[in-house]
Amino acid sequence: MSLFQRLDEHHPLNGRLAMAVEYDGSQYCGWQRLKHAASVQASLEQALSRVAGAPVRVHASGRTDSGVHATRQIVHFDPPAPRSEKAWVFGANANLPRDIAVRWVMPVGEDFHARFKALARRYRYVLLNQPSRPVLERANVTWCRDPLDAEAMHEAAQVLVGEHDFSSFRAAGCQSKTPWRHLHFIEVHRHGPLVVVDVQGNAFLHHMIRNIAGALVTVGRGEQGTDYLARLLALRDRTQGDVTAPACGLHFVDSLYDPAWGLPSEPLGPNLLAFLGEWTGERPLPDCPWAEFRRGQPVADGRVEENDHA
């Protein structure tokens, strides 16, 4: 896929639309609209409503918490008025603050739903591991001045792969009906001063990734052995868990859908990791009842409830 494709300005788009949104979450209470604080959802809906000349309501692939960033948040909406591809993208961006941007828009079938058709979500937690505090990267990495053993962190994390009860890694106020989630993979790698926790799963509990990242940093510092996360997982008790890592290092980088929807492929973010060269959707999904359920296939296992909110 070329990153430079001409946007059509002559043919109005009709029917349901899917859209990719990127944002720096530093100044927002998170994705979801709230009455008492600025949200990404409210800013996007306001901008799209100005383009349409009528109210627009959007539905997202997953929620992000206060201070968390996104490079590929997928949303869908039913436009109240036809506008061209260029009008939606350029018009929305002209009315959005500088820390939110629309990347693309395309028509999809009426049965597409950004949340309920998503097969997986992927996040990257980025640590800057150096003695001096960050300057240019300060808003989108978590600084750790103590040396981290990324190999030990990776080894410790592998116990989380698969379907587990993640009670030890969920926030006290998590609203999900079940603590069970299926992690497709979790990897920890060092790239110079950057230590990246790369994780994908069907969905995530409230603060789940940040709580995992906090425990992994404890392992990386040598304060706990590589069996630490296995012990925490077995406890199923958040009160005995580790600290919650800061939100600034967390990036929502992908929502995966069945290829039949034809959503554009993009290089995974954030852009400071572009040298890794991985594009969206390259890794096959594991076989699991949850993915089958999302594809509309019959499922014997009833444990398919999700509430993505990392």
PDB file of C-alpha atoms in Angstrom:
ATOM      1  CA  MET A   1       0.000   0.000   0.000  1.00  0.00           C
ATOM      2  CA  SER A   2       1.218   3.477  -0.852  1.00  0.00           C
ATOM      3  CA  LEU A   3       1.021   6.028   1.925  1.00  0.00           C
ATOM      4  CA  PHE A   4       0.257   8.690  -0.683  1.00  0.00           C
ATOM      5  CA  GLN A   5      -3.067   8.013  -2.366  1.00  0.00           C
ATOM      6  CA  ARG A   6      -5.137  10.749  -3.961  1.00  0.00           C
ATOM      7  CA  LEU A   7      -8.434  11.273  -2.147  1.00  0.00           C
ATOM      8  CA  ASP A   8     -11.527  11.290  -4.335  1.00  0.00           C
ATOM      9  CA  GLU A   9     -13.347  14.625  -4.277  1.00  0.00           C
ATOM     10  CA  HIS A  10     -16.001  14.024  -6.938  1.00  0.00           C
ATOM     11  CA  HIS A  11     -18.112  11.096  -5.692  1.00  0.00           C
ATOM     12  CA  PRO A  12     -20.134  11.458  -2.471  1.00  0.00           C
ATOM     13  CA  LEU A  13     -19.959   8.449  -0.164  1.00  0.00           C
ATOM     14  CA  ASN A  14     -23.276   6.901   0.802  1.00  0.00           C
ATOM     15  CA  GLY A  15     -24.174   4.465   3.549  1.00  0.00           C
ATOM     16  CA  ARG A  16     -22.123   3.430   6.564  1.00  0.00           C
ATOM     17  CA  LEU A  17     -18.523   4.640   6.692  1.00  0.00           C
ATOM     18  CA  ALA A  18     -15.443   3.292   8.469  1.00  0.00           C
ATOM     19  CA  MET A  19     -12.697   5.690   9.484  1.00  0.00           C
ATOM     20  CA  ALA A  20      -9.237   5.479  11.062  1.00  0.00           C
ATOM     21  CA  VAL A  21      -8.292   8.050  13.675  1.00  0.00           C
ATOM     22  CA  GLU A  22      -4.948   8.879  15.274  1.00  0.00           C
ATOM     23  CA  TYR A  23      -4.597  10.876  18.472  1.00  0.00           C
ATOM     24  CA  ASP A  24      -2.280  11.998  21.231  1.00  0.00           C
ATOM     25  CA  GLY A  25      -4.303  11.292  24.353  1.00  0.00           C
ATOM     26  CA  SER A  26      -2.303  13.523  26.698  1.00  0.00           C
ATOM     27  CA  GLN A  27      -4.996  16.195  27.034  1.00  0.00           C
ATOM     28  CA  TYR A  28      -8.047  13.917  27.059  1.00  0.00           C
ATOM     29  CA  CYS A  29      -9.947  11.844  29.590  1.00  0.00           C
ATOM     30  CA  GLY A  30      -9.754   9.012  27.066  1.00  0.00           C
ATOM     31  CA  TRP A  31     -11.716   8.011  23.986  1.00  0.00           C
ATOM     32  CA  GLN A  32     -15.208   7.929  25.473  1.00  0.00           C
ATOM     33  CA  ARG A  33     -17.337  11.045  25.705  1.00  0.00           C
ATOM     34  CA  LEU A  34     -17.777  12.341  29.278  1.00  0.00           C
ATOM     35  CA  LYS A  35     -19.662  15.370  30.549  1.00  0.00           C
ATOM     36  CA  HIS A  36     -16.959  16.626  32.882  1.00  0.00           C
ATOM     37  CA  ALA A  37     -13.820  16.392  30.697  1.00  0.00           C
ATOM     38  CA  ALA A  38     -12.559  16.649  27.118  1.00  0.00           C
ATOM     39  CA  SER A  39     -12.673  13.392  25.169  1.00  0.00           C
ATOM     40  CA  VAL A  40     -11.450  12.262  21.761  1.00  0.00           C
ATOM     41  CA  GLN A  41     -14.927  11.029  20.820  1.00  0.00           C
ATOM     42  CA  ALA A  42     -16.539  14.396  21.495  1.00  0.00           C
ATOM     43  CA  SER A  43     -13.892  16.248  19.465  1.00  0.00           C
ATOM     44  CA  LEU A  44     -14.272  13.883  16.508  1.00  0.00           C
ATOM     45  CA  GLU A  45     -18.069  13.995  16.545  1.00  0.00           C
ATOM     46  CA  GLN A  46     -18.019  17.775  16.668  1.00  0.00           C
ATOM     47  CA  ALA A  47     -15.677  17.956  13.670  1.00  0.00           C
ATOM     48  CA  LEU A  48     -17.660  15.437  11.613  1.00  0.00           C
ATOM     49  CA  SER A  49     -20.916  17.212  12.462  1.00  0.00           C
ATOM     50  CA  ARG A  50     -19.508  20.418  11.022  1.00  0.00           C
ATOM     51  CA  VAL A  51     -18.593  18.627   7.803  1.00  0.00           C
ATOM     52  CA  ALA A  52     -22.031  16.995   7.559  1.00  0.00           C
ATOM     53  CA  GLY A  53     -24.011  20.026   8.677  1.00  0.00           C
ATOM     54  CA  ALA A  54     -25.889  17.753  11.085  1.00  0.00           C
ATOM     55  CA  PRO A  55     -25.134  15.737  14.244  1.00  0.00           C
ATOM     56  CA  VAL A  56     -22.863  12.686  13.802  1.00  0.00           C
ATOM     57  CA  ARG A  57     -22.401   9.866  16.332  1.00  0.00           C
ATOM     58  CA  VAL A  58     -19.403   7.530  16.005  1.00  0.00           C
ATOM     59  CA  HIS A  59     -18.758   4.035  17.399  1.00  0.00           C
ATOM     60  CA  ALA A  60     -15.174   2.948  18.121  1.00  0.00           C
ATOM     61  CA  SER A  61     -13.313  -0.352  18.027  1.00  0.00           C
ATOM     62  CA  GLY A  62     -12.281   0.049  21.669  1.00  0.00           C
ATOM     63  CA  ARG A  63     -11.953   2.578  24.452  1.00  0.00           C
ATOM     64  CA  THR A  64      -8.682   4.069  25.629  1.00  0.00           C
ATOM     65  CA  ASP A  65      -8.040   5.569  29.046  1.00  0.00           C
ATOM     66  CA  SER A  66      -6.964   9.055  29.999  1.00  0.00           C
ATOM     67  CA  GLY A  67      -3.549   9.864  28.529  1.00  0.00           C
ATOM     68  CA  VAL A  68      -3.398   6.813  26.236  1.00  0.00           C
ATOM     69  CA  HIS A  69      -2.578   7.358  22.553  1.00  0.00           C
ATOM     70  CA  ALA A  70      -3.858   5.687  19.374  1.00  0.00           C
ATOM     71  CA  THR A  71      -2.471   5.369  15.864  1.00  0.00           C
ATOM     72  CA  ARG A  72      -5.245   3.216  14.375  1.00  0.00           C
ATOM     73  CA  GLN A  73      -8.510   3.694  16.214  1.00  0.00           C
ATOM     74  CA  ILE A  74     -11.219   2.388  13.872  1.00  0.00           C
ATOM     75  CA  VAL A  75     -14.651   3.988  14.074  1.00  0.00           C
ATOM     76  CA  HIS A  76     -17.836   3.752  12.063  1.00  0.00           C
ATOM     77  CA  PHE A  77     -20.732   6.151  11.606  1.00  0.00           C
ATOM     78  CA  ASP A  78     -23.835   6.624   9.479  1.00  0.00           C
ATOM     79  CA  PRO A  79     -23.454  10.042   7.833  1.00  0.00           C
ATOM     80  CA  PRO A  80     -26.535  12.268   7.769  1.00  0.00           C
ATOM     81  CA  ALA A  81     -25.386  13.802   4.463  1.00  0.00           C
ATOM     82  CA  PRO A  82     -23.269  12.550   1.535  1.00  0.00           C
ATOM     83  CA  ARG A  83     -19.756  13.919   1.316  1.00  0.00           C
ATOM     84  CA  SER A  84     -16.737  12.891  -0.751  1.00  0.00           C
ATOM     85  CA  GLU A  85     -13.746  11.017   0.639  1.00  0.00           C
ATOM     86  CA  LYS A  86     -11.662  14.181   0.498  1.00  0.00           C
ATOM     87  CA  ALA A  87     -14.371  16.243   2.185  1.00  0.00           C
ATOM     88  CA  TRP A  88     -14.612  13.838   5.126  1.00  0.00           C
ATOM     89  CA  VAL A  89     -10.862  13.540   5.666  1.00  0.00           C
ATOM     90  CA  PHE A  90      -9.763  17.110   4.963  1.00  0.00           C
ATOM     91  CA  GLY A  91     -12.908  18.651   6.423  1.00  0.00           C
ATOM     92  CA  ALA A  92     -12.651  16.697   9.654  1.00  0.00           C
ATOM     93  CA  ASN A  93      -8.949  17.455  10.044  1.00  0.00           C
ATOM     94  CA  ALA A  94      -9.565  21.168   9.449  1.00  0.00           C
ATOM     95  CA  ASN A  95     -11.987  21.151  12.379  1.00  0.00           C
ATOM     96  CA  LEU A  96     -10.029  18.887  14.734  1.00  0.00           C
ATOM     97  CA  PRO A  97      -7.417  20.025  17.263  1.00  0.00           C
ATOM     98  CA  ARG A  98      -3.789  19.369  16.347  1.00  0.00           C
ATOM     99  CA  ASP A  99      -3.574  16.260  18.568  1.00  0.00           C
ATOM    100  CA  ILE A 100      -6.299  14.344  16.664  1.00  0.00           C
ATOM    101  CA  ALA A 101      -6.341  13.453  12.953  1.00  0.00           C
ATOM    102  CA  VAL A 102      -8.380  11.333  10.539  1.00  0.00           C
ATOM    103  CA  ARG A 103      -6.198   9.022   8.429  1.00  0.00           C
ATOM    104  CA  TRP A 104      -8.738   7.599   5.951  1.00  0.00           C
ATOM    105  CA  VAL A 105     -12.428   6.925   5.372  1.00  0.00           C
ATOM    106  CA  MET A 106     -14.207   4.298   3.262  1.00  0.00           C
ATOM    107  CA  PRO A 107     -17.709   2.878   2.733  1.00  0.00           C
ATOM    108  CA  VAL A 108     -18.559  -0.437   4.409  1.00  0.00           C
ATOM    109  CA  GLY A 109     -21.614  -2.661   4.580  1.00  0.00           C
ATOM    110  CA  GLU A 110     -24.494  -1.773   6.881  1.00  0.00           C
ATOM    111  CA  ASP A 111     -23.638  -4.777   9.072  1.00  0.00           C
ATOM    112  CA  PHE A 112     -20.111  -3.530   9.810  1.00  0.00           C
ATOM    113  CA  HIS A 113     -19.567  -2.490  13.422  1.00  0.00           C
ATOM    114  CA  ALA A 114     -16.218  -1.107  14.586  1.00  0.00           C
ATOM    115  CA  ARG A 115     -16.476  -2.777  17.991  1.00  0.00           C
ATOM    116  CA  PHE A 116     -18.511  -5.926  17.447  1.00  0.00           C
ATOM    117  CA  LYS A 117     -16.771  -7.013  14.231  1.00  0.00           C
ATOM    118  CA  ALA A 118     -13.228  -6.515  15.588  1.00  0.00           C
ATOM    119  CA  LEU A 119     -11.344  -9.827  15.877  1.00  0.00           C
ATOM    120  CA  ALA A 120      -8.407  -8.482  17.881  1.00  0.00           C
ATOM    121  CA  ARG A 121      -6.805  -5.373  19.312  1.00  0.00           C
ATOM    122  CA  ARG A 122      -3.112  -4.636  19.475  1.00  0.00           C
ATOM    123  CA  TYR A 123      -1.172  -2.273  21.735  1.00  0.00           C
ATOM    124  CA  ARG A 124       2.442  -1.265  22.136  1.00  0.00           C
ATOM    125  CA  TYR A 125       3.851  -0.010  25.413  1.00  0.00           C
ATOM    126  CA  VAL A 126       7.027   2.014  24.812  1.00  0.00           C
ATOM    127  CA  LEU A 127       9.684   2.519  27.489  1.00  0.00           C
ATOM    128  CA  LEU A 128      12.624   4.883  27.029  1.00  0.00           C
ATOM    129  CA  ASN A 129      15.415   3.252  29.015  1.00  0.00           C
ATOM    130  CA  GLN A 130      18.198   5.775  29.584  1.00  0.00           C
ATOM    131  CA  PRO A 131      19.695   7.739  32.511  1.00  0.00           C
ATOM    132  CA  SER A 132      18.496  11.178  31.362  1.00  0.00           C
ATOM    133  CA  ARG A 133      14.844  12.156  31.149  1.00  0.00           C
ATOM    134  CA  PRO A 134      13.253  12.336  27.675  1.00  0.00           C
ATOM    135  CA  VAL A 135      12.650  15.608  25.900  1.00  0.00           C
ATOM    136  CA  LEU A 136      11.370  15.127  22.347  1.00  0.00           C
ATOM    137  CA  GLU A 137       9.691  11.820  23.257  1.00  0.00           C
ATOM    138  CA  ARG A 138       8.381  12.863  26.661  1.00  0.00           C
ATOM    139  CA  ALA A 139       4.665  12.757  25.726  1.00  0.00           C
ATOM    140  CA  ASN A 140       4.608   9.289  24.177  1.00  0.00           C
ATOM    141  CA  VAL A 141       7.046   7.102  26.109  1.00  0.00           C
ATOM    142  CA  THR A 142       7.486   6.077  29.725  1.00  0.00           C
ATOM    143  CA  TRP A 143      10.924   6.922  31.062  1.00  0.00           C
ATOM    144  CA  CYS A 144      12.798   4.297  33.056  1.00  0.00           C
ATOM    145  CA  ARG A 145      16.276   5.345  34.202  1.00  0.00           C
ATOM    146  CA  ASP A 146      17.189   1.954  35.718  1.00  0.00           C
ATOM    147  CA  PRO A 147      18.725  -0.639  33.339  1.00  0.00           C
ATOM    148  CA  LEU A 148      16.089  -3.082  32.059  1.00  0.00           C
ATOM    149  CA  ASP A 149      16.690  -6.695  31.036  1.00  0.00           C
ATOM    150  CA  ALA A 150      14.338  -6.975  28.051  1.00  0.00           C
ATOM    151  CA  GLU A 151      15.085 -10.681  27.570  1.00  0.00           C
ATOM    152  CA  ALA A 152      14.009 -11.457  31.141  1.00  0.00           C
ATOM    153  CA  MET A 153      10.875  -9.357  30.641  1.00  0.00           C
ATOM    154  CA  HIS A 154      10.025 -11.277  27.470  1.00  0.00           C
ATOM    155  CA  GLU A 155      10.551 -14.631  29.180  1.00  0.00           C
ATOM    156  CA  ALA A 156       8.371 -13.633  32.123  1.00  0.00           C
ATOM    157  CA  ALA A 157       5.541 -12.444  29.845  1.00  0.00           C
ATOM    158  CA  GLN A 158       5.097 -15.702  27.917  1.00  0.00           C
ATOM    159  CA  VAL A 159       2.994 -17.262  30.672  1.00  0.00           C
ATOM    160  CA  LEU A 160       0.256 -14.763  29.765  1.00  0.00           C
ATOM    161  CA  VAL A 161      -0.214 -16.072  26.214  1.00  0.00           C
ATOM    162  CA  GLY A 162      -3.494 -17.927  25.771  1.00  0.00           C
ATOM    163  CA  GLU A 163      -6.808 -17.715  27.591  1.00  0.00           C
ATOM    164  CA  HIS A 164      -6.587 -16.853  31.286  1.00  0.00           C
ATOM    165  CA  ASP A 165      -8.323 -15.211  34.213  1.00  0.00           C
ATOM    166  CA  PHE A 166      -6.531 -11.844  34.361  1.00  0.00           C
ATOM    167  CA  SER A 167      -8.014 -10.695  37.680  1.00  0.00           C
ATOM    168  CA  SER A 168      -4.547  -9.810  38.984  1.00  0.00           C
ATOM    169  CA  PHE A 169      -4.141  -7.317  36.142  1.00  0.00           C
ATOM    170  CA  ARG A 170      -7.553  -5.617  36.036  1.00  0.00           C
ATOM    171  CA  ALA A 171      -8.364  -2.263  37.618  1.00  0.00           C
ATOM    172  CA  ALA A 172     -10.512  -2.211  40.734  1.00  0.00           C
ATOM    173  CA  GLY A 173     -13.199  -0.303  38.847  1.00  0.00           C
ATOM    174  CA  CYS A 174     -13.214  -2.573  35.771  1.00  0.00           C
ATOM    175  CA  GLN A 175     -16.780  -3.015  34.500  1.00  0.00           C
ATOM    176  CA  SER A 176     -16.253  -6.189  32.466  1.00  0.00           C
ATOM    177  CA  LYS A 177     -18.499  -9.096  33.422  1.00  0.00           C
ATOM    178  CA  THR A 178     -15.624 -11.570  33.176  1.00  0.00           C
ATOM    179  CA  PRO A 179     -11.861 -11.394  33.848  1.00  0.00           C
ATOM    180  CA  TRP A 180     -11.142 -13.951  31.107  1.00  0.00           C
ATOM    181  CA  ARG A 181      -9.234 -12.750  28.050  1.00  0.00           C
ATOM    182  CA  HIS A 182      -7.248 -14.442  25.265  1.00  0.00           C
ATOM    183  CA  LEU A 183      -3.783 -13.014  24.599  1.00  0.00           C
ATOM    184  CA  HIS A 184      -2.589 -13.939  21.118  1.00  0.00           C
ATOM    185  CA  PHE A 185       0.996 -12.903  21.800  1.00  0.00           C
ATOM    186  CA  ILE A 186       3.086 -10.644  24.001  1.00  0.00           C
ATOM    187  CA  GLU A 187       6.665  -9.765  23.109  1.00  0.00           C
ATOM    188  CA  VAL A 188       9.288  -7.576  24.739  1.00  0.00           C
ATOM    189  CA  HIS A 189      12.209  -6.370  22.652  1.00  0.00           C
ATOM    190  CA  ARG A 190      14.942  -3.772  23.005  1.00  0.00           C
ATOM    191  CA  HIS A 191      15.739  -1.400  20.138  1.00  0.00           C
ATOM    192  CA  GLY A 192      18.589   0.784  21.329  1.00  0.00           C
ATOM    193  CA  PRO A 193      17.241   2.797  24.279  1.00  0.00           C
ATOM    194  CA  LEU A 194      13.650   1.729  23.525  1.00  0.00           C
ATOM    195  CA  VAL A 195      12.096  -1.288  25.240  1.00  0.00           C
ATOM    196  CA  VAL A 196       8.795  -2.185  23.567  1.00  0.00           C
ATOM    197  CA  VAL A 197       6.047  -4.405  24.985  1.00  0.00           C
ATOM    198  CA  ASP A 198       3.990  -5.535  21.983  1.00  0.00           C
ATOM    199  CA  VAL A 199       0.725  -7.298  22.873  1.00  0.00           C
ATOM    200  CA  GLN A 200      -2.357  -8.476  20.999  1.00  0.00           C
ATOM    201  CA  GLY A 201      -5.513 -10.094  22.269  1.00  0.00           C
ATOM    202  CA  ASN A 202      -9.213 -10.446  21.667  1.00  0.00           C
ATOM    203  CA  ALA A 203      -9.839  -7.566  24.101  1.00  0.00           C
ATOM    204  CA  PHE A 204      -8.411  -6.128  27.297  1.00  0.00           C
ATOM    205  CA  LEU A 205      -9.582  -5.328  30.799  1.00  0.00           C
ATOM    206  CA  HIS A 206      -9.415  -1.864  32.308  1.00  0.00           C
ATOM    207  CA  HIS A 207      -5.717  -0.994  32.925  1.00  0.00           C
ATOM    208  CA  MET A 208      -4.749  -4.563  31.994  1.00  0.00           C
ATOM    209  CA  ILE A 209      -1.800  -3.710  29.746  1.00  0.00           C
ATOM    210  CA  ARG A 210      -0.508  -0.975  32.043  1.00  0.00           C
ATOM    211  CA  ASN A 211      -0.655  -3.370  35.000  1.00  0.00           C
ATOM    212  CA  ILE A 212       1.214  -6.015  33.000  1.00  0.00           C
ATOM    213  CA  ALA A 213       3.802  -3.416  31.949  1.00  0.00           C
ATOM    214  CA  GLY A 214       4.303  -2.368  35.579  1.00  0.00           C
ATOM    215  CA  ALA A 215       5.013  -5.961  36.609  1.00  0.00           C
ATOM    216  CA  LEU A 216       7.358  -6.494  33.659  1.00  0.00           C
ATOM    217  CA  VAL A 217       9.415  -3.431  34.595  1.00  0.00           C
ATOM    218  CA  THR A 218       9.848  -4.939  38.068  1.00  0.00           C
ATOM    219  CA  VAL A 219      11.251  -8.069  36.398  1.00  0.00           C
ATOM    220  CA  GLY A 220      13.413  -5.985  34.068  1.00  0.00           C
ATOM    221  CA  ARG A 221      14.973  -4.175  37.004  1.00  0.00           C
ATOM    222  CA  GLY A 222      15.878  -7.509  38.593  1.00  0.00           C
ATOM    223  CA  GLU A 223      13.621  -6.971  41.593  1.00  0.00           C
ATOM    224  CA  GLN A 224      11.652 -10.140  40.768  1.00  0.00           C
ATOM    225  CA  GLY A 225      12.483 -13.324  38.867  1.00  0.00           C
ATOM    226  CA  THR A 226      11.052 -14.451  35.543  1.00  0.00           C
ATOM    227  CA  ASP A 227       8.375 -16.462  37.367  1.00  0.00           C
ATOM    228  CA  TYR A 228       6.869 -13.259  38.798  1.00  0.00           C
ATOM    229  CA  LEU A 229       4.020 -12.840  36.305  1.00  0.00           C
ATOM    230  CA  ALA A 230       3.124 -16.518  36.606  1.00  0.00           C
ATOM    231  CA  ARG A 231       2.774 -16.052  40.351  1.00  0.00           C
ATOM    232  CA  LEU A 232       0.657 -12.916  39.951  1.00  0.00           C
ATOM    233  CA  LEU A 233      -1.569 -14.587  37.354  1.00  0.00           C
ATOM    234  CA  ALA A 234      -2.204 -17.540  39.679  1.00  0.00           C
ATOM    235  CA  LEU A 235      -3.216 -15.257  42.562  1.00  0.00           C
ATOM    236  CA  ARG A 236      -6.184 -13.788  40.663  1.00  0.00           C
ATOM    237  CA  ASP A 237      -6.044 -10.873  43.087  1.00  0.00           C
ATOM    238  CA  ARG A 238      -5.324  -7.313  41.964  1.00  0.00           C
ATOM    239  CA  THR A 239      -4.603  -6.186  45.527  1.00  0.00           C
ATOM    240  CA  GLN A 240      -1.429  -8.292  45.441  1.00  0.00           C
ATOM    241  CA  GLY A 241      -0.387  -7.060  42.000  1.00  0.00           C
ATOM    242  CA  ASP A 242       2.260  -4.565  40.944  1.00  0.00           C
ATOM    243  CA  VAL A 243       2.063  -0.853  40.126  1.00  0.00           C
ATOM    244  CA  THR A 244       0.120   0.498  37.160  1.00  0.00           C
ATOM    245  CA  ALA A 245       2.519   1.843  34.530  1.00  0.00           C
ATOM    246  CA  PRO A 246       1.917   5.436  33.318  1.00  0.00           C
ATOM    247  CA  ALA A 247      -0.540   6.003  30.485  1.00  0.00           C
ATOM    248  CA  CYS A 248       1.854   8.064  28.347  1.00  0.00           C
ATOM    249  CA  GLY A 249       3.758   4.997  27.110  1.00  0.00           C
ATOM    250  CA  LEU A 250       0.689   3.116  25.855  1.00  0.00           C
ATOM    251  CA  HIS A 251      -0.359   3.194  22.195  1.00  0.00           C
ATOM    252  CA  PHE A 252      -3.416   1.540  20.629  1.00  0.00           C
ATOM    253  CA  VAL A 253      -1.878   0.524  17.294  1.00  0.00           C
ATOM    254  CA  ASP A 254      -4.330  -1.805  15.560  1.00  0.00           C
ATOM    255  CA  SER A 255      -7.823  -3.233  15.358  1.00  0.00           C
ATOM    256  CA  LEU A 256      -8.015  -6.377  13.254  1.00  0.00           C
ATOM    257  CA  TYR A 257     -11.021  -7.327  11.121  1.00  0.00           C
ATOM    258  CA  ASP A 258     -11.856 -10.072   8.684  1.00  0.00           C
ATOM    259  CA  PRO A 259     -10.140  -9.301   5.346  1.00  0.00           C
ATOM    260  CA  ALA A 260     -13.549  -9.450   3.659  1.00  0.00           C
ATOM    261  CA  TRP A 261     -14.250  -5.946   4.964  1.00  0.00           C
ATOM    262  CA  GLY A 262     -11.359  -4.614   2.868  1.00  0.00           C
ATOM    263  CA  LEU A 263     -10.103  -2.050   5.366  1.00  0.00           C
ATOM    264  CA  PRO A 264      -6.808  -0.402   4.354  1.00  0.00           C
ATOM    265  CA  SER A 265      -3.504  -1.769   5.599  1.00  0.00           C
ATOM    266  CA  GLU A 266      -1.151   0.650   7.313  1.00  0.00           C
ATOM    267  CA  PRO A 267       2.253   0.460   8.995  1.00  0.00           C
ATOM    268  CA  LEU A 268       1.870  -0.075  12.710  1.00  0.00           C
ATOM    269  CA  GLY A 269       2.520   2.901  14.965  1.00  0.00           C
ATOM    270  CA  PRO A 270       3.721   4.850  16.685  1.00  0.00           C
ATOM    271  CA  ASN A 271       5.925   6.369  13.998  1.00  0.00           C
ATOM    272  CA  LEU A 272       9.017   6.293  16.186  1.00  0.00           C
ATOM    273  CA  LEU A 273       8.845   2.477  15.716  1.00  0.00           C
ATOM    274  CA  ALA A 274       8.408   2.612  11.937  1.00  0.00           C
ATOM    275  CA  PHE A 275      11.863   1.083  11.495  1.00  0.00           C
ATOM    276  CA  LEU A 276      10.409  -2.253  12.677  1.00  0.00           C
ATOM    277  CA  GLY A 277       8.658  -2.488   9.315  1.00  0.00           C
ATOM    278  CA  GLU A 278       5.606  -4.479  10.382  1.00  0.00           C
ATOM    279  CA  TRP A 279       2.268  -3.680   8.750  1.00  0.00           C
ATOM    280  CA  THR A 280      -1.169  -4.327  10.170  1.00  0.00           C
ATOM    281  CA  GLY A 281      -2.732  -7.786  10.110  1.00  0.00           C
ATOM    282  CA  GLU A 282       0.387  -9.700   9.095  1.00  0.00           C
ATOM    283  CA  ARG A 283       0.223 -12.222  11.915  1.00  0.00           C
ATOM    284  CA  PRO A 284      -2.403 -14.986  11.757  1.00  0.00           C
ATOM    285  CA  LEU A 285      -4.952 -15.069  14.540  1.00  0.00           C
ATOM    286  CA  PRO A 286      -4.933 -18.125  16.810  1.00  0.00           C
ATOM    287  CA  ASP A 287      -7.888 -20.485  16.702  1.00  0.00           C
ATOM    288  CA  CYS A 288     -10.254 -19.508  19.483  1.00  0.00           C
ATOM    289  CA  PRO A 289     -14.047 -19.482  20.029  1.00  0.00           C
ATOM    290  CA  TRP A 290     -14.062 -15.708  20.407  1.00  0.00           C
ATOM    291  CA  ALA A 291     -12.732 -15.074  16.881  1.00  0.00           C
ATOM    292  CA  GLU A 292     -15.175 -17.631  15.458  1.00  0.00           C
ATOM    293  CA  PHE A 293     -18.016 -15.847  17.242  1.00  0.00           C
ATOM    294  CA  ARG A 294     -16.952 -12.504  15.776  1.00  0.00           C
ATOM    295  CA  ARG A 295     -16.989 -14.052  12.297  1.00  0.00           C
ATOM    296  CA  GLY A 296     -20.548 -15.264  12.853  1.00  0.00           C
ATOM    297  CA  GLN A 297     -19.672 -18.936  13.251  1.00  0.00           C
ATOM    298  CA  PRO A 298     -21.400 -21.162  15.841  1.00  0.00           C
ATOM    299  CA  VAL A 299     -19.535 -21.389  19.136  1.00  0.00           C
ATOM    300  CA  ALA A 300     -19.888 -24.070  21.791  1.00  0.00           C
ATOM    301  CA  ASP A 301     -18.044 -22.084  24.472  1.00  0.00           C
ATOM    302  CA  GLY A 302     -20.240 -19.287  25.832  1.00  0.00           C
ATOM    303  CA  ARG A 303     -17.357 -17.174  27.185  1.00  0.00           C
ATOM    304  CA  VAL A 304     -17.255 -14.513  24.471  1.00  0.00           C
ATOM    305  CA  GLU A 305     -18.174 -11.331  26.355  1.00  0.00           C
ATOM    306  CA  GLU A 306     -15.669  -8.500  25.973  1.00  0.00           C
ATOM    307  CA  ASN A 307     -15.209  -4.899  26.965  1.00  0.00           C
ATOM    308  CA  ASP A 308     -11.997  -3.544  25.527  1.00  0.00           C
ATOM    309  CA  HIS A 309     -10.636  -0.808  27.761  1.00  0.00           C
ATOM    310  CA  ALA A 310      -6.856  -0.974  28.230  1.00  0.00           C
TER     311      ALA A 310
END
